[in-house]
XYZ file of C-alpha atoms in Angstrom:
520
model
C 43.641 43.335 50.183
C 40.250 43.716 48.786
C 38.739 44.929 45.384
C 36.740 47.787 44.331
C 33.706 47.771 43.647
C 32.096 51.302 42.812
C 32.653 53.839 43.201
C 66.284 77.620 34.961
C 68.583 79.663 38.080
C 67.654 81.879 35.624
C 64.229 81.403 34.212
C 60.805 79.420 35.311
C 60.480 76.655 32.879
C 57.252 75.181 32.667
C 55.093 78.062 34.214
C 54.758 79.555 30.791
C 53.996 76.535 29.070
C 51.357 77.161 26.182
C 48.312 74.885 24.981
C 50.683 73.942 22.431
C 53.022 73.005 24.452
C 51.065 70.854 26.818
C 50.076 68.849 23.874
C 53.076 68.334 22.856
C 54.225 66.928 26.368
C 51.895 63.684 25.878
C 49.735 63.367 22.730
C 46.959 61.855 24.325
C 46.394 65.715 25.911
C 45.487 66.917 22.483
C 43.206 63.773 22.114
C 41.415 64.570 25.096
C 40.556 68.102 23.979
C 38.731 66.688 20.880
C 37.158 63.919 23.127
C 33.210 64.372 23.805
C 32.262 65.816 27.259
C 32.297 63.443 30.247
C 29.434 63.085 32.775
C 29.138 65.744 35.585
C 31.821 64.825 37.617
C 33.852 66.860 39.805
C 37.189 67.942 39.315
C 39.784 65.963 41.629
C 42.833 68.023 43.053
C 45.490 65.936 44.967
C 48.187 67.941 46.825
C 50.851 66.157 48.700
C 52.613 68.688 51.433
C 56.017 66.378 51.646
C 57.100 65.743 55.341
C 54.358 67.610 56.948
C 53.175 66.255 60.497
C 50.008 66.587 61.513
C 50.936 67.159 65.342
C 52.791 70.415 64.265
C 49.589 71.915 63.002
C 47.365 74.349 64.835
C 44.535 72.752 63.250
C 44.933 69.833 65.163
C 45.930 71.591 68.706
C 49.401 71.998 68.200
C 50.630 75.077 70.205
C 51.811 77.158 67.410
C 49.555 78.653 64.817
C 51.379 77.013 62.029
C 47.992 76.832 60.065
C 45.588 79.486 59.808
C 44.957 78.833 56.496
C 44.152 75.363 56.810
C 42.221 75.926 59.605
C 39.889 78.465 57.151
C 39.922 75.554 54.669
C 39.092 73.144 57.463
C 35.951 75.258 57.656
C 34.502 73.933 54.430
C 36.197 70.486 54.645
C 35.986 66.915 56.040
C 38.936 66.853 58.587
C 40.486 63.486 59.475
C 42.449 63.409 63.326
C 43.392 60.264 63.413
C 45.365 59.602 59.826
C 48.118 57.205 59.294
C 50.457 57.227 56.270
C 51.246 53.525 55.916
C 55.473 54.517 56.255
C 58.212 57.375 57.347
C 59.337 58.245 54.362
C 58.768 59.221 50.585
C 58.894 56.034 48.499
C 56.937 54.062 50.110
C 54.540 56.381 51.893
C 53.656 58.016 48.300
C 53.329 54.276 46.569
C 50.731 53.683 49.195
C 48.722 57.084 48.557
C 48.936 56.235 44.833
C 48.166 52.521 44.729
C 45.673 51.982 47.714
C 48.131 49.288 49.461
C 49.897 48.815 52.277
C 53.574 48.681 52.175
C 54.263 44.935 52.161
C 51.689 44.520 49.587
C 53.616 47.309 46.986
C 56.867 46.222 47.838
C 58.510 49.543 47.141
C 60.379 49.082 49.899
C 63.969 51.362 49.176
C 64.480 54.643 48.387
C 64.687 53.434 44.511
C 62.274 50.265 44.384
C 59.122 50.908 42.405
C 55.974 48.887 43.077
C 55.260 45.359 41.817
C 55.166 45.059 38.199
C 51.911 43.487 38.290
C 50.235 46.659 40.397
C 51.664 48.945 37.565
C 48.275 49.529 36.569
C 46.714 49.510 40.009
C 46.814 53.276 40.479
C 44.675 55.956 40.750
C 45.503 57.711 37.258
C 44.172 54.455 35.776
C 41.145 54.265 38.152
C 40.240 58.153 36.965
C 40.735 57.052 33.166
C 40.238 58.708 29.722
C 37.167 60.502 31.458
C 39.429 62.814 33.278
C 42.555 65.114 31.986
C 45.016 63.596 34.559
C 47.574 65.674 35.491
C 50.465 64.973 37.590
C 53.774 66.705 39.376
C 56.282 66.348 42.037
C 59.276 68.099 43.162
C 60.417 64.632 45.044
C 62.522 62.746 42.760
C 61.794 59.868 44.625
C 57.804 60.495 44.091
C 58.847 61.310 40.233
C 59.643 57.292 39.902
C 56.344 56.510 40.503
C 55.126 59.031 37.973
C 57.500 57.239 35.523
C 55.925 53.885 36.166
C 52.416 55.129 35.802
C 53.167 57.431 32.855
C 50.665 55.301 30.499
C 47.817 56.284 32.395
C 49.145 60.413 32.828
C 47.915 62.775 30.156
C 50.288 65.923 31.075
C 53.240 65.337 33.523
C 55.233 68.340 34.019
C 58.520 67.546 34.771
C 60.016 68.005 38.493
C 61.869 70.804 37.455
C 58.915 72.723 36.474
C 58.703 76.078 38.040
C 62.475 76.134 39.365
C 65.401 77.264 38.546
C 68.439 75.878 36.609
C 69.344 72.347 38.138
C 72.420 72.620 40.109
C 73.915 69.168 39.899
C 77.543 68.134 38.828
C 76.274 66.328 35.630
C 72.956 67.810 35.268
C 73.666 69.365 31.899
C 74.315 66.317 30.368
C 70.651 65.546 30.331
C 69.104 68.715 32.100
C 65.429 67.374 30.983
C 65.947 63.720 32.810
C 66.630 64.768 36.567
C 66.586 60.772 37.214
C 69.454 60.226 35.321
C 71.577 62.742 36.883
C 70.204 61.551 40.080
C 71.318 58.113 40.110
C 74.924 59.037 38.589
C 74.892 61.886 41.789
C 73.427 59.410 44.627
C 75.218 56.197 43.771
C 78.358 57.563 42.566
C 79.383 60.799 43.298
C 77.337 60.952 46.770
C 75.199 63.967 45.960
C 73.537 66.089 48.863
C 71.682 63.510 51.603
C 69.213 65.767 53.260
C 68.676 62.839 55.804
C 72.392 61.536 56.200
C 75.196 63.059 53.914
C 77.585 60.711 52.617
C 79.583 60.157 49.357
C 79.517 57.034 47.272
C 83.312 58.282 46.104
C 85.605 60.182 48.327
C 87.346 61.686 45.323
C 83.944 62.482 43.072
C 82.121 63.279 46.246
C 84.416 65.707 47.053
C 84.985 67.448 43.662
C 81.237 67.325 43.430
C 81.452 69.508 47.074
C 83.743 72.023 45.378
C 81.545 72.021 42.177
C 78.035 72.979 44.508
C 80.361 75.424 46.770
C 81.736 77.154 43.135
C 78.003 76.956 42.101
C 76.551 78.397 44.961
C 78.779 81.489 45.209
C 78.209 82.255 41.687
C 76.782 86.147 41.318
C 73.277 85.191 40.139
C 72.941 82.203 42.124
C 73.997 84.277 45.627
C 71.520 86.965 44.742
C 68.820 84.410 44.194
C 69.846 82.330 47.484
C 69.508 86.148 49.404
C 65.810 86.239 48.274
C 64.629 83.233 49.417
C 65.136 80.531 47.611
C 64.279 76.865 48.611
C 66.797 74.145 47.450
C 65.369 70.128 47.277
C 68.925 68.786 47.367
C 69.126 69.091 43.432
C 67.294 72.245 41.782
C 66.232 75.641 43.199
C 63.004 76.883 43.279
C 60.745 79.620 44.777
C 57.496 78.420 46.676
C 55.426 81.522 45.460
C 56.518 80.966 41.871
C 55.206 77.052 42.292
C 52.336 77.721 43.674
C 51.239 80.315 40.518
C 52.555 77.667 38.692
C 50.183 75.177 39.721
C 47.357 77.847 39.301
C 48.182 78.571 35.485
C 48.245 74.744 35.021
C 44.961 73.897 36.557
C 43.330 77.198 34.711
C 44.608 75.884 31.686
C 43.410 71.735 31.960
C 40.185 73.619 33.338
C 39.379 74.653 30.160
C 39.402 70.951 28.769
C 36.148 69.114 27.892
C 36.901 66.729 30.380
C 37.272 67.597 34.473
C 40.832 67.422 35.401
C 42.254 64.667 38.069
C 45.463 66.988 39.417
C 47.751 65.228 41.900
C 50.802 68.041 42.816
C 53.124 66.486 44.978
C 55.114 69.657 46.694
C 58.894 69.220 48.227
C 57.793 71.975 51.391
C 57.492 71.481 53.857
C 60.402 68.952 53.555
C 64.231 70.381 54.963
C 65.990 71.893 54.352
C 63.890 74.389 55.778
C 63.643 78.069 54.006
C 61.010 79.921 55.341
C 60.650 83.225 53.668
C 61.698 86.457 55.496
C 57.973 87.051 56.470
C 58.071 83.923 58.436
C 61.769 83.591 59.509
C 60.962 85.267 63.179
C 57.968 83.425 64.277
C 57.796 81.958 67.272
C 60.269 83.151 69.672
C 58.445 81.447 72.360
C 58.708 79.012 74.908
C 56.836 76.074 73.471
C 56.760 73.148 76.178
C 58.237 69.930 74.766
C 58.256 66.645 76.626
C 61.720 65.791 77.446
C 62.096 61.764 75.681
C 65.635 60.050 76.071
C 67.418 59.169 73.142
C 66.341 55.792 71.259
C 68.760 53.179 70.713
C 68.250 53.832 67.097
C 68.951 57.588 67.143
C 70.366 58.107 63.891
C 72.363 60.519 63.958
C 72.632 59.853 67.592
C 74.143 63.655 68.927
C 71.637 65.818 68.134
C 70.994 67.320 71.247
C 67.294 68.818 72.937
C 68.351 72.547 71.889
C 69.827 71.410 68.412
C 66.301 69.285 67.918
C 64.447 72.665 69.642
C 66.129 74.791 67.267
C 65.231 72.317 63.832
C 61.404 72.397 65.279
C 60.903 76.132 65.203
C 62.356 76.638 61.973
C 60.230 73.457 60.421
C 57.386 75.447 62.138
C 58.136 78.575 60.532
C 58.233 77.003 57.300
C 54.688 75.165 57.696
C 53.412 78.604 58.460
C 54.919 79.780 55.205
C 53.609 76.733 52.936
C 50.511 76.935 54.782
C 50.150 80.826 53.437
C 50.723 80.013 49.987
C 48.334 77.060 50.174
C 45.273 80.098 51.215
C 46.545 81.862 48.248
C 46.423 78.987 46.152
C 43.099 78.147 47.309
C 41.738 82.029 47.162
C 43.047 82.054 43.633
C 41.028 78.973 42.399
C 38.093 80.132 43.959
C 38.215 83.790 42.291
C 38.857 81.803 38.983
C 35.703 79.568 39.750
C 37.760 76.443 39.678
C 36.968 75.456 43.118
C 33.020 75.500 42.469
C 33.306 72.051 40.912
C 36.781 70.588 42.401
C 37.048 68.126 45.253
C 40.557 69.266 47.062
C 42.390 66.479 48.903
C 45.103 68.221 51.250
C 47.495 65.070 52.740
C 51.181 64.603 53.553
C 53.204 61.256 52.677
C 54.724 61.140 56.158
C 55.729 63.804 59.066
C 59.089 64.424 60.863
C 60.974 63.831 64.450
C 62.546 66.247 66.584
C 62.952 63.723 69.163
C 64.435 60.949 70.804
C 67.705 61.822 69.434
C 66.639 62.254 65.714
C 65.878 64.710 63.439
C 64.425 63.777 60.299
C 62.025 60.747 59.276
C 63.532 57.875 57.274
C 65.299 56.409 60.203
C 64.062 53.157 61.943
C 61.526 54.759 64.372
C 57.621 54.920 63.743
C 56.853 57.044 66.373
C 53.511 59.308 65.870
C 55.014 62.698 64.618
C 55.973 60.593 61.826
C 53.107 58.812 61.194
C 50.207 61.063 62.087
C 49.454 63.369 59.080
C 46.930 65.727 57.832
C 44.013 64.587 55.525
C 41.704 67.451 54.457
C 38.801 66.864 52.010
C 36.745 69.610 50.591
C 33.676 68.705 48.248
C 32.344 70.879 45.777
C 29.769 73.048 47.329
C 30.451 72.312 50.619
C 30.158 75.353 53.605
C 30.481 73.229 56.650
C 33.019 71.382 58.838
C 33.105 67.823 59.294
C 35.301 66.092 61.751
C 35.941 62.474 61.410
C 38.356 61.084 64.585
C 37.945 57.270 63.408
C 41.232 55.451 62.203
C 42.092 56.271 58.731
C 44.935 55.829 56.684
C 46.335 57.256 53.490
C 45.526 53.605 51.881
C 41.861 54.956 51.827
C 42.572 57.432 49.395
C 42.109 54.935 46.227
C 38.586 53.615 47.041
C 37.323 56.942 48.357
C 38.340 58.229 44.888
C 36.288 55.570 42.839
C 33.375 56.535 45.028
C 33.449 60.597 44.385
C 34.285 60.096 40.729
C 31.503 57.482 40.719
C 33.787 54.713 38.862
C 33.458 51.241 38.850
C 36.633 49.604 39.412
C 38.464 45.892 40.255
C 41.700 47.406 41.364
C 42.949 45.786 44.838
C 43.173 47.725 48.117
C 43.749 47.632 51.289
C 41.991 50.785 51.643
C 38.390 51.767 52.867
C 35.808 54.118 52.010
C 36.596 57.129 54.116
C 34.209 57.810 56.784
C 32.052 61.226 55.621
C 32.105 60.185 52.122
C 30.254 56.948 52.683
C 32.299 55.018 54.761
C 31.721 53.652 57.937
C 33.619 54.746 61.576
C 35.009 52.020 62.507
C 37.041 53.018 65.915
C 38.171 49.192 65.952
C 40.070 49.373 62.707
C 43.829 48.021 62.610
C 45.887 50.461 60.975
C 49.453 48.807 59.476
C 52.863 50.899 58.897
C 56.224 49.666 58.045
C 60.104 50.805 57.210
C 61.612 47.609 55.575
C 64.419 49.122 53.144
C 66.542 46.373 54.153
C 64.479 43.571 52.523
C 64.411 42.660 49.047
C 60.883 43.237 47.005
C 60.593 39.623 46.791
C 61.536 37.756 49.734
C 60.443 37.749 53.141
C 60.169 40.679 55.624
C 62.587 39.897 58.089
C 64.112 42.943 59.085
C 62.137 46.268 59.563
C 60.015 48.355 62.205
C 56.222 47.249 61.954
C 53.477 49.221 63.403
C 49.534 48.346 64.569
C 47.478 50.936 65.582
C 44.259 49.654 67.133
C 41.895 51.470 69.491
C 43.627 53.212 71.939
C 46.719 51.290 71.701
C 50.055 51.335 69.327
C 52.409 48.142 68.817
C 55.896 49.289 67.660
C 57.876 46.153 66.390
C 61.721 45.985 65.820
C 62.897 42.861 64.229
C 66.267 42.022 62.418
C 68.110 44.882 63.209
C 71.536 44.054 65.169
C 70.921 44.678 69.269
C 67.385 45.172 68.765
C 65.677 42.353 67.171
C 62.085 41.068 68.292
C 61.644 43.649 70.319
C 58.258 45.367 70.974
C 57.145 48.814 72.398
C 53.757 49.053 73.679
C 51.874 52.505 74.177
C 48.492 53.718 75.272
C 47.899 56.820 73.105
C 44.844 57.657 75.005
C 46.298 58.286 78.085
C 50.314 58.574 76.581
C 49.595 60.519 73.284
C 53.407 61.159 73.838
C 54.735 57.630 73.572
C 56.738 57.950 77.244
C 55.649 55.136 78.616
C 56.049 51.507 77.263
C 53.605 48.937 78.314
C 54.764 45.871 76.675
C 55.939 44.477 80.011
C 52.851 45.792 82.493
C 50.606 44.842 79.924
C 51.619 41.981 78.420
C 48.335 40.142 77.021
C 47.467 43.209 75.203
C 51.314 43.414 73.778
C 50.953 39.644 72.551
C 47.570 39.951 71.080
C 48.574 42.850 69.002
C 51.911 41.339 68.280
C 50.093 38.107 66.954
C 47.622 40.306 64.925
C 50.651 42.316 63.364
C 52.572 38.893 62.364
C 49.568 37.491 60.774
C 48.984 40.159 58.673
C 52.673 40.716 57.900
C 53.084 36.863 57.210
C 50.158 36.789 55.136
C 51.325 39.811 52.899
C 54.719 37.737 52.512
C 52.973 34.633 51.238
C 50.893 36.568 48.732
C 53.931 38.278 47.663
C 55.731 35.094 47.304
C 52.877 33.178 45.267
C 52.174 35.971 42.821
C 55.930 36.197 42.086
C 55.532 31.881 41.152
C 52.621 32.981 38.805
């Protein structure tokens, strides 16, 4: 870890926010409107598409034309081809984007875990500072937790149900302005709608919740809405087109402030349940060839058959093409309104998605390439040509790179590096780390989890502390075996041992640092 040097099922809600309403959300926004003009710095727009795997984008060579608008955007951007998430689901992956820290450093290990308290100020919004109009929005309630944790550093925080329809939660009406309160009840007592693994904390209340939800879904107004291509994130309904139009209206509003804006928008789509609109619902009736992969011992649930996984994959690809089209519309609207002229646009994802080895989803114990390889494209103001970067990079690199782009001096800690193409050196030998460890306490040693080291052409995946699979490694040569079909841990034992030592040394050092900081 280093420190930086420089560098309403009835009504759309927040899309109609006026200037007075904006100021009411956070008084500092009103103060900012009266602040002196900042030095000429670019606007910053960060767009996170949840659960978007780089390996499903035609941009990166996928066999279906899923991302024509991203391809067009790439023509005037820096495109990172070997970019990795630090984790395989939202909570730890998003925390690494926002803090520039590895998961074993910030310790947002479980779905409800914040980053460690002493890292609360170590975030990209604090980095931008008061010289920027800092705006944040997410449709993912796990990511919303971090916006709450970093609220002191955000000037305009749009609620997650902004641009959405009425919240269908069983108890949502008790506090419609705070979905996290309903989330806590819904998840841990009622059970809620679990997108990766359905369960109910209470059998009786879970059944009641299901009845209420089914009754809600057959309400005439809701039924009509669902027939007009409504999306669902587990807690409220929305239309992607209205969300993107709301984002553009928000950007137009904040672009009128004296200071440049710093916008972080974390969107739910293309996360499941996949909801492509009718225009995209018949795409990809092809025979895409997918390598057969045996079920993993950790397949969860293990009953997914190849034909079912293929069906899921096709609908996911359609949904990607759908949101890609909305992204293209947003970029065109920004260009037409002049906002794009002085805006750095950063496009990325918190993690990918699996359709293999008996797994559909991402929060399993597996950290194979489709769930870790994510897109990263950065368009700088005035950029007219494409630059391709193939050196290994990570989502933890965002924070130090932002410091450089905004020309800001900071002493924030980071595990990231300045990205190549934006001042950083391309290091083909750089180690990249990722992990899943939700079974561990935040302030204890990491005894159970899946840990990954990617270095040069090899990838080591360690399973430790799991019943039935403890201290076992898988080693892959990503250059000759990008599908991770051939485990080389036995046939190339020297490489496996060398990478094992490096991975465990880094993990154990992080444990010592966390425990030492906790004692202070």
